[in-house]
CSV table of C-alpha atoms and ligand atoms in Angstrom, one decimal:
chain,number,residue,atom,x,y,z
A,1,UNK,CA,142.8,154.1,12.4
A,2,UNK,CA,145.6,154.2,14.9
A,3,UNK,CA,148.3,156.7,15.6
A,4,UNK,CA,152.0,155.9,15.6
A,5,UNK,CA,154.0,156.7,18.8
A,6,UNK,CA,157.8,156.7,18.8
A,7,UNK,CA,159.5,156.5,22.2
A,8,UNK,CA,163.0,157.9,21.5
A,9,UNK,CA,164.3,156.7,24.8
A,10,UNK,CA,163.5,153.0,24.2
A,11,UNK,CA,164.0,153.4,20.4
A,12,UNK,CA,160.6,151.8,19.7
A,13,UNK,CA,157.4,152.6,17.7
A,14,UNK,CA,153.9,151.4,18.7
A,15,UNK,CA,150.3,151.9,17.7
A,16,UNK,CA,147.8,153.8,19.8
A,17,UNK,CA,144.0,153.8,19.1
A,18,UNK,CA,142.5,157.3,19.1
A,19,UNK,CA,140.5,156.4,22.3
A,20,UNK,CA,143.5,155.0,24.2
A,21,UNK,CA,146.3,156.6,26.2
A,22,UNK,CA,150.0,156.5,25.5
A,23,UNK,CA,150.9,154.4,28.5
A,24,UNK,CA,148.3,151.7,28.0
A,25,UNK,CA,148.9,151.5,24.3
A,26,UNK,CA,152.6,150.9,24.9
A,27,UNK,CA,151.9,148.3,27.6
A,28,UNK,CA,149.4,146.5,25.2
A,29,UNK,CA,152.3,146.3,22.8
A,30,UNK,CA,154.4,144.6,25.5
A,31,UNK,CA,156.9,147.5,26.0
A,32,UNK,CA,158.6,148.0,29.4
A,33,UNK,CA,157.2,151.5,30.1
A,34,UNK,CA,157.6,152.9,33.6
A,35,UNK,CA,154.4,153.2,35.6
A,36,UNK,CA,152.7,152.2,38.8
A,37,UNK,CA,149.1,153.5,39.5
A,38,UNK,CA,147.7,154.2,36.0
A,39,UNK,CA,145.6,156.8,37.8
A,40,UNK,CA,147.5,160.1,37.6
A,41,UNK,CA,148.8,159.9,41.2
A,42,UNK,CA,152.3,158.5,41.3
A,43,UNK,CA,154.1,160.4,38.5
A,44,UNK,CA,156.1,157.3,37.4
A,45,UNK,CA,154.9,157.6,33.8
A,46,UNK,CA,156.1,161.1,33.1
A,47,UNK,CA,157.4,161.9,29.5
A,48,UNK,CA,158.6,164.8,27.4
A,49,UNK,CA,156.5,165.4,24.2
A,50,UNK,CA,159.1,165.8,21.5
A,51,UNK,CA,156.7,166.2,18.5
A,52,UNK,CA,152.9,165.9,18.0
A,53,UNK,CA,149.9,166.7,20.1
A,54,UNK,CA,148.1,165.0,23.0
A,55,UNK,CA,145.0,165.7,24.9
A,56,UNK,CA,145.5,165.9,28.7
A,57,UNK,CA,142.6,163.9,30.2
A,58,UNK,CA,143.2,165.2,33.8
A,59,UNK,CA,145.1,168.5,33.8
A,60,UNK,CA,145.1,168.7,37.6
A,61,UNK,CA,146.4,165.1,38.1
A,62,UNK,CA,148.6,165.2,41.3
A,63,UNK,CA,151.3,163.0,39.7
A,64,UNK,CA,152.8,166.1,38.0
A,65,UNK,CA,154.4,168.8,40.2
A,66,UNK,CA,154.6,172.5,39.4
A,67,UNK,CA,158.2,172.1,38.1
A,68,UNK,CA,157.1,169.2,35.8
A,69,UNK,CA,154.3,171.4,34.4
A,70,UNK,CA,156.7,174.3,33.8
A,71,UNK,CA,159.0,172.0,31.9
A,72,UNK,CA,156.1,170.8,29.7
A,73,UNK,CA,156.1,167.3,31.1
A,74,UNK,CA,153.1,165.0,30.7
A,75,UNK,CA,151.7,161.8,32.3
A,76,UNK,CA,151.5,158.9,29.8
A,77,UNK,CA,148.5,157.5,31.7
A,78,UNK,CA,146.5,160.7,31.2
A,79,UNK,CA,147.6,161.5,27.6
A,80,UNK,CA,145.5,160.6,24.6
A,81,UNK,CA,147.3,161.3,21.3
A,82,UNK,CA,145.6,163.5,18.7
A,83,UNK,CA,147.9,162.3,15.9
A,84,UNK,CA,151.3,160.7,15.4
A,85,UNK,CA,153.7,161.6,18.3
A,86,UNK,CA,157.4,161.3,19.4
A,87,UNK,CA,157.9,161.1,23.1
A,88,UNK,CA,160.8,160.5,25.5
A,89,UNK,CA,159.8,158.6,28.7
A,90,UNK,CA,161.6,159.8,31.8
A,91,UNK,CA,161.6,156.6,34.0
A,92,UNK,CA,162.8,153.2,33.3
A,93,UNK,CA,160.2,150.3,33.3
A,94,UNK,CA,160.4,146.6,33.8
A,95,UNK,CA,159.9,143.9,31.1
A,96,UNK,CA,156.3,142.8,30.7
A,97,UNK,CA,156.1,139.4,32.4
A,98,UNK,CA,152.4,139.2,32.8
A,99,UNK,CA,149.5,138.8,30.3
A,100,UNK,CA,149.2,141.9,28.1
A,101,UNK,CA,146.3,144.2,29.0
A,102,UNK,CA,143.1,144.1,26.9
A,103,UNK,CA,139.8,145.9,27.0
A,104,UNK,CA,136.5,144.0,27.4
A,105,UNK,CA,133.0,144.5,28.7
A,106,UNK,CA,131.6,142.6,31.6
A,107,UNK,CA,128.4,142.4,33.7
A,108,UNK,CA,127.9,142.4,37.5
A,109,UNK,CA,127.4,138.7,38.3
A,110,UNK,CA,127.4,138.8,42.1
A,111,UNK,CA,128.3,140.7,45.3
A,112,UNK,CA,129.0,139.8,48.9
A,113,UNK,CA,129.3,142.3,51.8
A,114,UNK,CA,132.4,141.6,53.9
A,115,UNK,CA,132.0,144.6,56.2
A,116,UNK,CA,129.6,147.6,56.3
A,117,UNK,CA,131.7,149.5,53.7
A,118,UNK,CA,133.6,146.7,52.1
A,119,UNK,CA,132.0,144.7,49.3
A,120,UNK,CA,133.2,141.9,47.0
A,121,UNK,CA,132.1,142.5,43.4
A,122,UNK,CA,132.2,139.7,40.8
A,123,UNK,CA,132.1,140.6,37.1
A,124,UNK,CA,131.9,138.1,34.3
A,125,UNK,CA,132.6,138.6,30.6
A,126,UNK,CA,135.0,139.0,27.7
A,127,UNK,CA,136.5,135.5,27.6
A,128,UNK,CA,139.1,134.0,29.9
A,129,UNK,CA,140.4,136.3,32.7
A,130,UNK,CA,144.2,136.3,32.4
A,131,UNK,CA,146.2,138.0,35.1
A,132,UNK,CA,148.8,137.3,37.8
A,133,UNK,CA,147.9,137.2,41.5
A,134,UNK,CA,147.8,140.7,42.9
A,135,UNK,CA,147.4,142.6,39.7
A,136,UNK,CA,144.8,145.3,39.0
A,137,UNK,CA,142.4,146.4,36.3
A,138,UNK,CA,140.8,149.7,35.3
A,139,UNK,CA,137.0,149.9,35.6
A,140,UNK,CA,135.0,152.4,33.6
A,141,UNK,CA,131.7,153.0,35.3
A,142,UNK,CA,128.6,154.5,33.8
A,143,UNK,CA,128.4,158.3,34.4
A,144,UNK,CA,131.9,158.5,36.0
A,145,UNK,CA,134.7,160.5,34.3
A,146,UNK,CA,138.0,158.5,34.0
A,147,UNK,CA,138.5,154.9,34.9
A,148,UNK,CA,139.4,153.8,38.4
A,149,UNK,CA,141.9,151.1,39.4
A,150,UNK,CA,140.7,148.0,41.4
A,151,UNK,CA,142.8,145.0,42.3
A,152,UNK,CA,141.7,141.4,41.6
A,153,UNK,CA,141.1,139.3,44.7
A,154,UNK,CA,140.6,136.1,42.7
A,155,UNK,CA,142.9,134.1,40.4
A,156,UNK,CA,143.0,133.8,36.6
A,157,UNK,CA,140.2,131.7,35.3
A,158,UNK,CA,138.7,130.4,32.0
A,159,UNK,CA,135.1,131.5,33.0
A,160,UNK,CA,136.0,135.2,32.7
A,161,UNK,CA,135.4,136.1,36.3
A,162,UNK,CA,137.0,139.3,37.8
A,163,UNK,CA,136.6,139.8,41.5
A,164,UNK,CA,137.4,143.0,43.4
A,165,UNK,CA,137.0,143.9,47.1
A,166,UNK,CA,136.1,147.6,47.2
A,167,UNK,CA,135.9,150.0,50.0
A,168,UNK,CA,133.1,152.6,49.7
A,169,UNK,CA,134.6,156.1,49.8
A,170,UNK,CA,132.1,158.6,51.3
A,171,UNK,CA,131.1,160.9,48.4
A,172,UNK,CA,133.3,158.9,46.0
A,173,UNK,CA,132.2,159.0,42.4
A,174,UNK,CA,133.3,155.6,41.2
A,175,UNK,CA,132.5,153.7,44.5
A,176,UNK,CA,129.1,155.5,44.6
A,177,UNK,CA,128.4,154.2,41.1
A,178,UNK,CA,129.8,150.7,41.8
A,179,UNK,CA,127.8,150.2,45.0
A,180,UNK,CA,124.6,151.3,43.1
A,181,UNK,CA,125.2,149.1,40.1
A,182,UNK,CA,122.3,146.6,39.7
A,183,UNK,CA,122.9,142.9,39.0
A,184,UNK,CA,123.6,142.5,35.2
A,185,UNK,CA,124.9,146.1,35.1
A,186,UNK,CA,127.7,146.6,32.5
A,187,UNK,CA,131.2,148.0,33.0
A,188,UNK,CA,134.3,148.2,30.9
A,189,UNK,CA,137.3,146.3,32.3
A,190,UNK,CA,140.8,147.1,31.0
A,191,UNK,CA,143.7,145.0,32.3
A,192,UNK,CA,145.7,143.4,33.8
A,193,UNK,CA,148.1,146.0,35.0
A,194,UNK,CA,150.6,146.3,37.9
A,195,UNK,CA,154.0,144.8,38.8
A,196,UNK,CA,153.2,143.9,42.5
A,197,UNK,CA,152.2,140.4,41.6
A,198,UNK,CA,153.2,137.1,43.2
A,199,UNK,CA,156.7,136.3,41.9
A,200,UNK,CA,157.8,133.0,43.5
A,201,UNK,CA,155.7,130.5,45.4
A,202,UNK,CA,158.5,128.7,47.2
A,203,UNK,CA,159.8,131.5,49.5
A,204,UNK,CA,158.0,132.7,52.7
A,205,UNK,CA,155.6,135.5,51.9
A,206,UNK,CA,154.5,138.5,54.0
A,207,UNK,CA,151.4,140.4,52.9
A,208,UNK,CA,150.5,143.8,54.3
A,209,UNK,CA,147.0,145.1,53.6
A,210,UNK,CA,146.0,148.6,54.7
A,211,UNK,CA,142.3,149.5,54.4
A,212,UNK,CA,141.1,148.8,50.8
A,213,UNK,CA,144.5,147.1,50.1
A,214,UNK,CA,142.9,143.9,51.2
A,215,UNK,CA,141.9,142.9,47.6
A,216,UNK,CA,145.3,142.2,46.0
A,217,UNK,CA,146.7,140.7,49.2
A,218,UNK,CA,143.9,138.1,49.2
A,219,UNK,CA,144.8,137.5,45.5
A,220,UNK,CA,148.4,136.9,46.4
A,221,UNK,CA,147.4,134.6,49.3
A,222,UNK,CA,145.2,132.6,46.9
A,223,UNK,CA,148.0,132.4,44.4
A,224,UNK,CA,150.4,131.1,47.0
A,225,UNK,CA,147.9,128.6,48.3
A,226,UNK,CA,147.1,127.3,44.9
A,227,UNK,CA,150.6,127.0,43.6
A,228,UNK,CA,152.2,125.7,46.8
A,229,UNK,CA,150.8,122.2,46.8
A,230,UNK,CA,154.1,120.8,48.1
A,231,UNK,CA,153.5,122.9,51.3
A,232,UNK,CA,156.8,124.7,51.8
A,233,UNK,CA,156.0,128.4,51.8
A,234,UNK,CA,154.5,130.2,54.8
A,235,UNK,CA,152.3,133.3,54.8
A,236,UNK,CA,152.3,136.1,57.4
A,237,UNK,CA,149.3,138.2,56.6
A,238,UNK,CA,148.9,141.7,58.2
A,239,UNK,CA,145.7,143.6,58.0
A,240,UNK,CA,145.3,147.2,59.3
A,241,UNK,CA,142.1,149.2,59.6
A,242,UNK,CA,140.6,152.1,61.3
A,243,UNK,CA,138.0,150.1,63.3
A,244,UNK,CA,137.2,146.5,64.3
A,245,UNK,CA,134.7,146.1,61.4
A,246,UNK,CA,137.5,146.8,58.8
A,247,UNK,CA,139.4,143.6,59.9
A,248,UNK,CA,137.4,141.3,57.6
A,249,UNK,CA,140.2,139.4,55.9
A,250,UNK,CA,140.7,136.4,58.2
A,251,UNK,CA,137.7,134.3,57.2
A,252,UNK,CA,138.7,134.6,53.5
A,253,UNK,CA,142.2,133.4,54.3
A,254,UNK,CA,141.1,130.5,56.7
A,255,UNK,CA,139.0,129.2,53.8
A,256,UNK,CA,142.1,128.5,51.7
A,257,UNK,CA,142.6,124.7,51.6
A,258,UNK,CA,146.3,124.3,51.7
A,259,UNK,CA,148.2,126.8,53.9
A,260,UNK,CA,146.7,125.5,57.2
A,261,UNK,CA,149.0,126.3,60.1
A,262,UNK,CA,151.6,127.9,57.8
A,263,UNK,CA,149.2,130.9,57.6
A,264,UNK,CA,149.5,133.5,60.4
A,265,UNK,CA,147.1,136.4,60.6
A,266,UNK,CA,148.0,139.6,62.4
A,267,UNK,CA,145.7,142.6,62.7
A,268,UNK,CA,145.8,146.1,64.1
A,269,UNK,CA,143.3,148.9,64.4
A,270,UNK,CA,144.5,152.5,64.3
A,271,UNK,CA,141.4,154.3,65.6
A,272,UNK,CA,139.6,154.3,69.0
A,273,UNK,CA,137.1,151.4,68.9
A,274,UNK,CA,135.7,149.9,72.1
A,275,UNK,CA,134.7,146.8,70.1
A,276,UNK,CA,138.3,146.0,69.3
A,277,UNK,CA,140.2,143.7,71.7
A,278,UNK,CA,143.4,143.2,69.7
A,279,UNK,CA,146.5,145.2,68.9
A,280,UNK,CA,146.2,148.9,68.2
A,281,UNK,CA,148.4,151.3,66.2
A,282,UNK,CA,149.6,151.6,62.6
A,283,UNK,CA,150.1,148.3,60.7
A,284,UNK,CA,153.8,148.9,60.1
A,285,UNK,CA,154.4,148.9,63.9
A,286,UNK,CA,153.1,145.3,64.0
A,287,UNK,CA,155.9,144.1,61.6
A,288,UNK,CA,158.1,143.9,64.7
A,289,UNK,CA,156.3,140.7,65.4
A,290,UNK,CA,158.2,139.0,62.6
A,291,UNK,CA,161.4,137.1,63.4
A,292,UNK,CA,164.7,138.4,61.9
A,293,UNK,CA,164.7,135.4,59.6
A,294,UNK,CA,161.6,136.8,57.8
A,295,UNK,CA,163.3,140.1,56.9
A,296,UNK,CA,166.3,138.0,55.7
A,297,UNK,CA,164.3,135.6,53.5
A,298,UNK,CA,160.7,136.6,52.8
A,299,UNK,CA,159.1,138.4,49.9
A,300,UNK,CA,157.0,141.3,51.0
A,301,UNK,CA,153.8,142.4,49.2
A,302,UNK,CA,151.8,145.4,50.3
A,303,UNK,CA,148.9,147.6,49.2
A,304,UNK,CA,146.9,150.5,50.5
A,305,UNK,CA,146.9,154.2,51.0
A,306,UNK,CA,150.2,155.9,50.0
A,307,UNK,CA,151.3,157.0,53.5
A,308,UNK,CA,150.9,153.5,54.8
A,309,UNK,CA,152.8,152.0,51.9
A,310,UNK,CA,155.6,154.5,52.2
A,311,UNK,CA,155.9,153.9,56.0
A,312,UNK,CA,156.1,150.1,55.4
A,313,UNK,CA,158.6,150.4,52.6
A,314,UNK,CA,160.8,152.8,54.6
A,315,UNK,CA,160.8,150.4,57.6
A,316,UNK,CA,161.6,147.4,55.4
A,317,UNK,CA,164.3,148.9,53.3
A,318,UNK,CA,166.0,151.3,55.8
A,319,UNK,CA,165.5,149.7,59.2
A,320,UNK,CA,165.4,146.1,58.2
A,321,UNK,CA,167.7,146.0,55.1
A,322,UNK,CA,165.2,144.2,52.9
A,323,UNK,CA,166.4,144.6,49.3
A,324,UNK,CA,164.1,146.4,46.8
A,325,UNK,CA,163.6,143.3,44.7
A,326,UNK,CA,161.9,141.5,47.6
A,327,UNK,CA,159.4,144.4,48.2
A,328,UNK,CA,156.5,144.8,45.8
A,329,UNK,CA,153.7,147.3,46.4
A,330,UNK,CA,150.8,149.2,44.9
A,331,UNK,CA,149.9,152.6,46.4
A,332,UNK,CA,146.2,153.3,46.1
A,333,UNK,CA,146.1,156.9,44.9
B,1,LIG,C1,146.7,150.5,41.6
B,1,LIG,C2,145.5,150.8,42.4
B,1,LIG,C3,144.7,149.7,42.8
B,1,LIG,C4,143.6,150.0,43.6
B,1,LIG,N1,142.8,148.9,44.1
B,1,LIG,C5,141.7,149.1,44.9
B,1,LIG,C6,141.0,148.1,45.4
B,1,LIG,O1,141.3,146.9,45.1
B,1,LIG,N2,139.9,148.3,46.2
B,1,LIG,C7,139.6,149.6,46.5
B,1,LIG,O2,138.6,149.8,47.2
B,1,LIG,N3,140.3,150.7,46.0
B,1,LIG,C8,141.3,150.5,45.2
B,1,LIG,N4,142.0,151.6,44.6
B,1,LIG,C9,141.5,152.9,44.8
B,1,LIG,C10,140.4,153.2,43.7
B,1,LIG,O3,141.0,153.3,42.5
B,1,LIG,C11,139.7,154.6,43.9
B,1,LIG,O4,140.7,155.6,44.0
B,1,LIG,C12,138.8,154.6,45.1
B,1,LIG,O5,137.8,153.6,45.0
B,1,LIG,C13,138.1,156.0,45.2
B,1,LIG,O6,137.4,156.2,44.0
B,1,LIG,P1,136.1,157.2,43.9
B,1,LIG,O7,135.9,157.6,42.5
B,1,LIG,O8,134.9,156.5,44.7
B,1,LIG,O9,136.5,158.4,44.8
B,1,LIG,P2,136.8,159.9,44.3
B,1,LIG,O10,137.2,160.6,45.6
B,1,LIG,O11,135.6,160.4,43.6
B,1,LIG,O12,138.0,159.8,43.3
B,1,LIG,C14,139.3,159.4,43.9
B,1,LIG,C15,140.3,159.0,42.8
B,1,LIG,O13,139.8,159.0,41.5
B,1,LIG,C16,140.8,159.4,40.6
B,1,LIG,N5,140.3,160.5,39.7
B,1,LIG,C17,139.7,161.6,40.1
B,1,LIG,N6,139.3,162.3,39.0
B,1,LIG,C18,139.8,161.6,38.0
B,1,LIG,C19,139.7,161.9,36.6
B,1,LIG,N7,139.1,163.0,36.0
B,1,LIG,N8,140.3,161.0,35.7
B,1,LIG,C20,140.8,159.9,36.3
B,1,LIG,N9,140.9,159.6,37.6
B,1,LIG,C21,140.4,160.5,38.4
B,1,LIG,C22,142.0,159.8,41.5
B,1,LIG,O14,142.9,158.7,41.5
B,1,LIG,C23,141.4,160.0,42.8
B,1,LIG,O15,142.3,159.7,43.9
B,1,LIG,C24,143.2,151.3,43.9
B,1,LIG,C25,143.9,152.4,43.4
B,1,LIG,C26,145.1,152.1,42.6
B,1,LIG,C27,145.9,153.3,42.1
B,2,LIG,S1,151.2,155.6,36.3
B,2,LIG,FE1,150.7,157.6,35.5
B,2,LIG,S2,150.7,158.8,37.3
B,2,LIG,FE2,150.9,156.8,38.1
């Protein structure tokens, strides 16, 4: 059984399984619905419920403000239909130009510690892993309410491998369960999602990773390296962390076979750390290292905590005049 959802704004009808949410059912159908985080944080997926009933999976989700709640607005990523519905999405989305998201189960096939609280997890299962470099998937973990978004650090592959670099959050429910998962432990993976994926492989690229934002930026670097066999594009990779041990991305990048001297790594530590000899400060301050030609020509990709992403986007668009279509980001709510 499926329910029928009509979006009066787009003038489309799509099916939604009773255990799915409005946003993801629409994206599975290839519709250009507005969204970013899939996690109740950004508010991009707001809609008005015109007819029918939905269950609100996370009534306190920060993506809805008081005013939205008073107006009866909902989040499509947190709304499970209880029957047929008519909705009106508020925002405008982009056409689907990545593989359509699907649900599968996978098992933990391997881990590697990159830093004391950063671990690479490799899951395998569910047929070929189809996604674009820099996209994310939703992981449902045993005993944890609601899925969590994690970005792939690897590339699409026929073996069905999904790799994620995850930062352990003190007291975090999903990261606690993930870091305790035994080899062979099962998870549900739903994806791919996200629009901040590698768009062209021939222009210069700048990646900016704040904290746990390393994972998708490594995915983008791998995508650029794999596609750019002719050797024209360059990569400036910025990593920011709170202490020296957070700056763990360079060995992964230096292992890429093709970029060679066209890869430049820049790092900054924001906290006091006697072990750190390099630059200090917030990562967006380091962007001043780039020549003016980079702001004029490069594509910018960034991921990390919302304040970091917002500071970088403000600098790029307001101070440096980089047009919106050359800036792609995921804020990790
Ligand atoms: C697009 C995107 C990509 C991300 N990629 C990565 C990545 O590659 N690596 C990484 O380390 N982190 C990533 N994150 C952050 C990650 O999703 C988690 O927020 C983080 O790991 C903390 O989860 P936790 O459960 O351990 O912490 P907790 O503090 O227990 O939970 C924090 C988050 O869980 C969500 N949440 C809380 N309650 C609910 C609920 N009832 N239903 C649904 N959601 C709820 C909220 O988003 C909240 O911010 C990403 C986030 C987003 C939005
Ligand atoms: S996509 Fe629903 S709140 Fe971000």
